[in-house]
mmCIF file of C-alpha atoms and ligand atoms in Angstrom:
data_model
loop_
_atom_site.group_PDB
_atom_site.id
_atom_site.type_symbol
_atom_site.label_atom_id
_atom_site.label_comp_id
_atom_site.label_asym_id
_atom_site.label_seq_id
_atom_site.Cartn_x
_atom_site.Cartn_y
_atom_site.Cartn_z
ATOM 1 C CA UNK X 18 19.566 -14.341 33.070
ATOM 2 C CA UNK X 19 22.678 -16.045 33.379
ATOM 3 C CA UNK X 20 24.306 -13.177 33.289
ATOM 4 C CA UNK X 21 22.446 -10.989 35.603
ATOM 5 C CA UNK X 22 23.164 -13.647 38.415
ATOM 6 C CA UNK X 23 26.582 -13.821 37.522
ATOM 7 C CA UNK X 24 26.761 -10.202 37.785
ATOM 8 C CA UNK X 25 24.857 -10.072 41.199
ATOM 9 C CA UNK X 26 27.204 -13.044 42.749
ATOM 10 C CA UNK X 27 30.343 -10.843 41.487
ATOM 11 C CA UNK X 28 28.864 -7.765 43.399
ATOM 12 C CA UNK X 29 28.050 -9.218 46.946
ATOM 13 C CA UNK X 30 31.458 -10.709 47.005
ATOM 14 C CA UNK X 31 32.797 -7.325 46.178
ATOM 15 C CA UNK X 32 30.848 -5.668 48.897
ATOM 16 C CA UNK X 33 31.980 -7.979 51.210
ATOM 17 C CA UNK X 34 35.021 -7.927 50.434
ATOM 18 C CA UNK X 35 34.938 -4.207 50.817
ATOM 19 C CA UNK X 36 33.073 -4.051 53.956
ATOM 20 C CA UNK X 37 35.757 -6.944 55.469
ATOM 21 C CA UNK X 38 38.381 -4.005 54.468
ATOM 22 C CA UNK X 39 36.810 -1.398 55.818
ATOM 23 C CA UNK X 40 36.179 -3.031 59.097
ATOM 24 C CA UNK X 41 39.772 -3.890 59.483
ATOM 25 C CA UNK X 42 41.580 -0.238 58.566
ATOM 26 C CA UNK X 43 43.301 0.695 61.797
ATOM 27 C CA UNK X 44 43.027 4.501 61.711
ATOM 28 C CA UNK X 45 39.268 4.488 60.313
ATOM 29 C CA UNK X 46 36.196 4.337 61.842
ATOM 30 C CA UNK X 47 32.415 5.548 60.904
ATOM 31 C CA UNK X 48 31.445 6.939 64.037
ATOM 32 C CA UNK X 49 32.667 7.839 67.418
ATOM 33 C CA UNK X 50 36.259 8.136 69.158
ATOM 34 C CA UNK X 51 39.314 6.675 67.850
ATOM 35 C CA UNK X 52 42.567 6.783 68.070
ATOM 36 C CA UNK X 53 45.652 4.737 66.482
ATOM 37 C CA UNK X 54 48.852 7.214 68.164
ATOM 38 C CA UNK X 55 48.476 10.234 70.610
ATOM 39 C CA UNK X 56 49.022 13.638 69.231
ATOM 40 C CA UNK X 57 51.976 14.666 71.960
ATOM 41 C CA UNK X 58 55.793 16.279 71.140
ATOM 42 C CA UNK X 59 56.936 14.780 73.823
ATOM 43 C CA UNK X 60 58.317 11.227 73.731
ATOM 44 C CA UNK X 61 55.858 9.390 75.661
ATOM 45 C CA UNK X 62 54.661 5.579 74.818
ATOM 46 C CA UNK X 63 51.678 3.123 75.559
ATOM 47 C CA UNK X 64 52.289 -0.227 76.154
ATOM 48 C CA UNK X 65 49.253 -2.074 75.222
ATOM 49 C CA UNK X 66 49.037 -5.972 75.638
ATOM 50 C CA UNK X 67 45.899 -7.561 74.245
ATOM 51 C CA UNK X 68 44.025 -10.455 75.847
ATOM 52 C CA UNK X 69 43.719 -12.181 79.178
ATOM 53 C CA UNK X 70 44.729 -12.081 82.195
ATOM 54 C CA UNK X 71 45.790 -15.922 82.330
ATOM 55 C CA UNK X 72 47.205 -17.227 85.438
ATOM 56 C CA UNK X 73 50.034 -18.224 83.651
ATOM 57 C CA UNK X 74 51.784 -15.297 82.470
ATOM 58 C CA UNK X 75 50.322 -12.258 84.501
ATOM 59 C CA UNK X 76 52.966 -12.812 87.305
ATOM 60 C CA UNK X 77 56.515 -12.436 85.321
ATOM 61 C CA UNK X 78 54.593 -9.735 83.261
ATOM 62 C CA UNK X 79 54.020 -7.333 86.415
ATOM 63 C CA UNK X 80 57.181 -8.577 87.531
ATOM 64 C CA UNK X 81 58.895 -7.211 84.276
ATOM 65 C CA UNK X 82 57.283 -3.671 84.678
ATOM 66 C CA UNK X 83 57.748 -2.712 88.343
ATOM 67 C CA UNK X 84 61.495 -3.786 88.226
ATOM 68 C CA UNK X 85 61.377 -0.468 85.206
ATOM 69 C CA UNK X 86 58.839 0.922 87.214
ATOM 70 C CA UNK X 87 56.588 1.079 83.854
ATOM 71 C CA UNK X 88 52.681 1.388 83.779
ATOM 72 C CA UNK X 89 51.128 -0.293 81.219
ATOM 73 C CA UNK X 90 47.276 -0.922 79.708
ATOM 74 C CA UNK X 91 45.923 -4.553 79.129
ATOM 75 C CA UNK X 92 42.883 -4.937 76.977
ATOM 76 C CA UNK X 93 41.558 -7.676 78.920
ATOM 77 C CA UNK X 94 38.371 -10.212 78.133
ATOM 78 C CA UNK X 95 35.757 -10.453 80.389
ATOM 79 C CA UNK X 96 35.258 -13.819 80.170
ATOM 80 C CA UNK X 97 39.282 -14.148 80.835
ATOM 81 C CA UNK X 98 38.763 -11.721 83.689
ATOM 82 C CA UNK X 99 35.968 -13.875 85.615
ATOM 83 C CA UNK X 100 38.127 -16.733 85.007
ATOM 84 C CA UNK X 101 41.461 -15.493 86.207
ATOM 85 C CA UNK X 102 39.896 -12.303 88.495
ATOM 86 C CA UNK X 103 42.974 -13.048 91.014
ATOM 87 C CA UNK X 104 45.371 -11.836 88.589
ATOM 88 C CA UNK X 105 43.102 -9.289 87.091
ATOM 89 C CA UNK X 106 43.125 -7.447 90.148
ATOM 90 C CA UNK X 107 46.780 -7.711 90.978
ATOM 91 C CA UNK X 108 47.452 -5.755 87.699
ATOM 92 C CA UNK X 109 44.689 -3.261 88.757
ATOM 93 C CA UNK X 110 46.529 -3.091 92.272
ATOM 94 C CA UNK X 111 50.291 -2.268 90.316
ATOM 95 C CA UNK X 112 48.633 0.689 89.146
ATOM 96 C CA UNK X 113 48.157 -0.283 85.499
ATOM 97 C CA UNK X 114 45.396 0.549 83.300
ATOM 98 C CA UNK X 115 42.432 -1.942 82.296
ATOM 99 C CA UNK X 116 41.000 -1.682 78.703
ATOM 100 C CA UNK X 117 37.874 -3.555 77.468
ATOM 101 C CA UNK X 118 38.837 -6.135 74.866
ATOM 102 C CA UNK X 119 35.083 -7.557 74.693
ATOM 103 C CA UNK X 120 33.600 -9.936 76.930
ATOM 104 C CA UNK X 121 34.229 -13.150 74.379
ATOM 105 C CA UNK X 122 36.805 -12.410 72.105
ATOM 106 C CA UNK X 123 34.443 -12.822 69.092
ATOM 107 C CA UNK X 124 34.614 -10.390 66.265
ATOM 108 C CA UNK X 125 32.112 -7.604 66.750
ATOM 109 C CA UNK X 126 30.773 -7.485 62.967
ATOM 110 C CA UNK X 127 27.603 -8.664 61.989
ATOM 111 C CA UNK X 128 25.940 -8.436 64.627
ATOM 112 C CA UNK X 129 22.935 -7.370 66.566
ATOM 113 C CA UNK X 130 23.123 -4.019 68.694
ATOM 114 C CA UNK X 131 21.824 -5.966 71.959
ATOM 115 C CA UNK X 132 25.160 -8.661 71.256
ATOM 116 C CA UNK X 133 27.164 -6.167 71.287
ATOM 117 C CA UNK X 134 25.993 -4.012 73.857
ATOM 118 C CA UNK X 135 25.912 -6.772 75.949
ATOM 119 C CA UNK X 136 29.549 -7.993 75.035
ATOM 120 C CA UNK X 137 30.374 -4.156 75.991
ATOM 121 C CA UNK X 138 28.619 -4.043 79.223
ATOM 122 C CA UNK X 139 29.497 -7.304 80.760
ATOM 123 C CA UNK X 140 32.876 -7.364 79.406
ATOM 124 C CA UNK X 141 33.276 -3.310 81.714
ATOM 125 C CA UNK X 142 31.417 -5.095 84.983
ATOM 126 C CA UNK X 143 34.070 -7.789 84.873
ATOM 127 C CA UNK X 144 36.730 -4.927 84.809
ATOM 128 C CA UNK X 145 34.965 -2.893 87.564
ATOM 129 C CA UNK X 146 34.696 -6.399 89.664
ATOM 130 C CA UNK X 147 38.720 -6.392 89.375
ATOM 131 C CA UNK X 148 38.478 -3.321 91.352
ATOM 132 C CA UNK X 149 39.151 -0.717 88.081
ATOM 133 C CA UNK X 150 38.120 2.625 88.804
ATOM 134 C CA UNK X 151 39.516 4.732 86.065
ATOM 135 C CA UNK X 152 38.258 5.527 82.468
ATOM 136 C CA UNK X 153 37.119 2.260 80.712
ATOM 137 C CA UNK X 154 38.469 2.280 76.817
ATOM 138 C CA UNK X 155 37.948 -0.341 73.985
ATOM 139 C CA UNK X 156 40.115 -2.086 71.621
ATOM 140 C CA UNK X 157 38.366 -4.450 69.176
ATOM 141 C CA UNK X 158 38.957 -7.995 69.489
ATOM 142 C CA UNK X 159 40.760 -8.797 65.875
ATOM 143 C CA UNK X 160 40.784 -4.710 65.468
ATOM 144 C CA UNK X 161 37.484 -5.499 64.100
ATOM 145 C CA UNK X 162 34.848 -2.773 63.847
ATOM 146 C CA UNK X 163 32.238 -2.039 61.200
ATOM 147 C CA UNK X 164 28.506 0.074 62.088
ATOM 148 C CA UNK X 165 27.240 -1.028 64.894
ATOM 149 C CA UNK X 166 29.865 -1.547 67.384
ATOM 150 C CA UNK X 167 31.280 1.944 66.974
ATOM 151 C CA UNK X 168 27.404 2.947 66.913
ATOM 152 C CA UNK X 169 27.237 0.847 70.185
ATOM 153 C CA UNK X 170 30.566 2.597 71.500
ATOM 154 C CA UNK X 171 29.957 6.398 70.546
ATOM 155 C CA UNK X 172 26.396 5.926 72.675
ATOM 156 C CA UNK X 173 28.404 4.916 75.767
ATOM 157 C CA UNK X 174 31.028 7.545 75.073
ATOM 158 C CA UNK X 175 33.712 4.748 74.649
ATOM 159 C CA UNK X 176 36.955 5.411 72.598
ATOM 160 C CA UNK X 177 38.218 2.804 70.617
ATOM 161 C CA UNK X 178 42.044 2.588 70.748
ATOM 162 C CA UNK X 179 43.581 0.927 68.119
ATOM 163 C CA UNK X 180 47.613 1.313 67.628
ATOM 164 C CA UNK X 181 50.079 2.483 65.168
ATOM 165 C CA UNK X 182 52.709 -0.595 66.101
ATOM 166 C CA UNK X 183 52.016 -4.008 65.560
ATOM 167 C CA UNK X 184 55.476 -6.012 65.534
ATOM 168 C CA UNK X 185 53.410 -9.414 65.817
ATOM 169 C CA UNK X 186 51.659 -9.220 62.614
ATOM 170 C CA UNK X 187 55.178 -10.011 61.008
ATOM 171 C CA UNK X 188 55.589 -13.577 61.605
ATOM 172 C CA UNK X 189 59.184 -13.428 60.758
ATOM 173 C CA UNK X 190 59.048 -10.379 63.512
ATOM 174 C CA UNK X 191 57.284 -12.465 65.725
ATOM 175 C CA UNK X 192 59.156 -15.664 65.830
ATOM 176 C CA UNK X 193 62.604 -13.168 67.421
ATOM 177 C CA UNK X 194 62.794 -11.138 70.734
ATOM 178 C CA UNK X 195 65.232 -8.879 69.200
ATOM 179 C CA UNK X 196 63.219 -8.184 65.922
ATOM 180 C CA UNK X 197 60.646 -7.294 67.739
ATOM 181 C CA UNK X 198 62.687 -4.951 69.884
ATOM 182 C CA UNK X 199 64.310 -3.597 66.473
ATOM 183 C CA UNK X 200 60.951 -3.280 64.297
ATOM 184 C CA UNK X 201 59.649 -1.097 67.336
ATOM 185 C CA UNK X 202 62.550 1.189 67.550
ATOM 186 C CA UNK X 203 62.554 1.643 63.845
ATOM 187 C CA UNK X 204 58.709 3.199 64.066
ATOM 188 C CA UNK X 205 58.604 4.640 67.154
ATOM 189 C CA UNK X 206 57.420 8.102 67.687
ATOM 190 C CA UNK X 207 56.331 10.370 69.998
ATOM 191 C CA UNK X 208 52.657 9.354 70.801
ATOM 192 C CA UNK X 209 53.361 6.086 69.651
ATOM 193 C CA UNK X 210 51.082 2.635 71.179
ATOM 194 C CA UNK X 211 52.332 -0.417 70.734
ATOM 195 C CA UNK X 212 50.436 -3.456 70.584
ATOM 196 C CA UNK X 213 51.945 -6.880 71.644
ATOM 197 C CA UNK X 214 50.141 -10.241 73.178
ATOM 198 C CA UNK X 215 51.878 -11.370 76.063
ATOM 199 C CA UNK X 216 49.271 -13.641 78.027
ATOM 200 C CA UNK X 217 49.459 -16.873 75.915
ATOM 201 C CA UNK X 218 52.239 -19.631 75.761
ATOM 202 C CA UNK X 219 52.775 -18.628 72.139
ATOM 203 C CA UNK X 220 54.103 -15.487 73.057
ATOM 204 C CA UNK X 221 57.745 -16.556 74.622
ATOM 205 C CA UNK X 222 59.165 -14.422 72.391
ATOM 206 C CA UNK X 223 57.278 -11.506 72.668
ATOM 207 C CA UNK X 224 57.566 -11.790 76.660
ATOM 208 C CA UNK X 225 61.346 -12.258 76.136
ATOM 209 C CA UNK X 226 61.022 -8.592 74.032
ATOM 210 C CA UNK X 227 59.210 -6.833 77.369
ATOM 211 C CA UNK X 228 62.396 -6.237 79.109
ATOM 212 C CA UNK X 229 64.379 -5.179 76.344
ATOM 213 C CA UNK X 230 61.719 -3.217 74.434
ATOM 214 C CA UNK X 231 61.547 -1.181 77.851
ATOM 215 C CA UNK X 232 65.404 -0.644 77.947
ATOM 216 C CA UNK X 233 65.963 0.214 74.363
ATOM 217 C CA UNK X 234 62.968 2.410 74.287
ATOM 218 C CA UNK X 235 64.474 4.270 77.561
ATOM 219 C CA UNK X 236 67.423 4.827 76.139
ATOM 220 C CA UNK X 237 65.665 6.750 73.213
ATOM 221 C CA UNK X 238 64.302 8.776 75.845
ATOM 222 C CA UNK X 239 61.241 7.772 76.181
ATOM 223 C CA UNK X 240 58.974 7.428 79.067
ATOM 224 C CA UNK X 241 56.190 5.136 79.534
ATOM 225 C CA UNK X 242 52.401 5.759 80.088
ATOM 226 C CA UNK X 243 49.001 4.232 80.122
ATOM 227 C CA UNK X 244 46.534 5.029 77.408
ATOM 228 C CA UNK X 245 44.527 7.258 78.917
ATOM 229 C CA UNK X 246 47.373 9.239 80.552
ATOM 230 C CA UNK X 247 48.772 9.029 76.822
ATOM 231 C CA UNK X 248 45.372 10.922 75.228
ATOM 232 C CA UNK X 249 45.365 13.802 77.780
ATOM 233 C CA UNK X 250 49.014 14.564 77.793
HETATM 234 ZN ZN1 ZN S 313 42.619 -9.941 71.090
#
């Protein structure tokens, strides 16, 4: 008897330990759109900054992109859009692209259909209330995604875009402008979206990477475009 529990206790941890895994695999997902690097010869990027807007940061950010004259897609929160919809819309106005990061920020496993429909919806009304008007795609809070919420998001025809460069995730990366600068340019490719979190005081030195990351990126020769310009190039 023992035995048999022992056994049991051994096997849910192993399924959740699988089913953690397999919600967290960046270029994998059970249903519906997704996409981790655009299929393109031509060297094109996506700048993708996850979280916010905060009133904070949003400013030198813009500021940063129209001196280069570089579009760029933020996965926003909707709750963080509500909150700061003054800068929200001034990165709508620039011309950027808005992406739906959830409305909370919570991870999107485990959980009812109506919670995450509802994190969907409310999270794209807050976007639309910045005055968004083009194609509304989703990146997972965490880059979390297991049954449902790609269930959820292949019903409303949403694609989930992941990315395929994550300097951040390094912390040795993280903690220098110029690493982050060099780990890009040592994995870029043609297609390529890069992921970095600009919006929160933590982030100096990833902000301090923007301008740089733009320059050394140019001189590669490559040019700069929003996600969805990215998939149908
Ligand atoms: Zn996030």
């Amino acid at each position: 008897m023992k035995k048999k529990v022992l056994l049991l206790f051994v096997l849910v941890l192993l399924t959740v330990a699988v089913l953690w895994r397999l919600s967290s695999l960046r270029n994998f997902q059970i249903m519906g759109k997704l996409v981790t690097r655009a299929a393109c010869s031509e060297k094109v990027v996506a700048l993708t900054f996850d979280d916010g807007p905060t009133g904070e940061y949003t400013d030198s950010i813009l500021t940063v992109l129209a001196d280069y004259k570089v579009k760029a897609t933020f996965f926003v929160t909707g709750r963080e859009v509500e909150e700061n919809l003054a800068p929200a819309r001034q990165i709508v106005e620039q011309g950027h692209e808005l992406g739906n990061h959830s409305y909370s920020h919570s991870r999107l496993i485990f959980k009812w259909p109506a919670t995450i429909r509802h994190e969907l919806e409310k999270a794209d009304v807050a976007i639309r209330s910045a005055g968004y008007q083009g194609q509304i795609n989703f990146r997972p809070p965490y880059g979390k995604k297991l049954f449902v919420l790609p269930w959820c998001l292949a019903q409303m025809g949403k694609t989930t875009v992941m990315w395929d460069i994550e300097p951040e995730t390094f912390p040795e990366v993280a903690a220098s402008a110029d690493l982050i600068v060099e780990h890009v340019i040592q994995r870029v490719q043609p297609g390529s979206i890069i992921l970095l979190h600009l919006m929160y005081k933590s982030r100096e030195e990833s902000r301090k990477a923007l301008p740089k990351l733009i320059e050394a990126l140019k001189q590669q020769g490559y040019r700069f475009a929003t996600v969805t310009e990215l998939l149908s190039s």
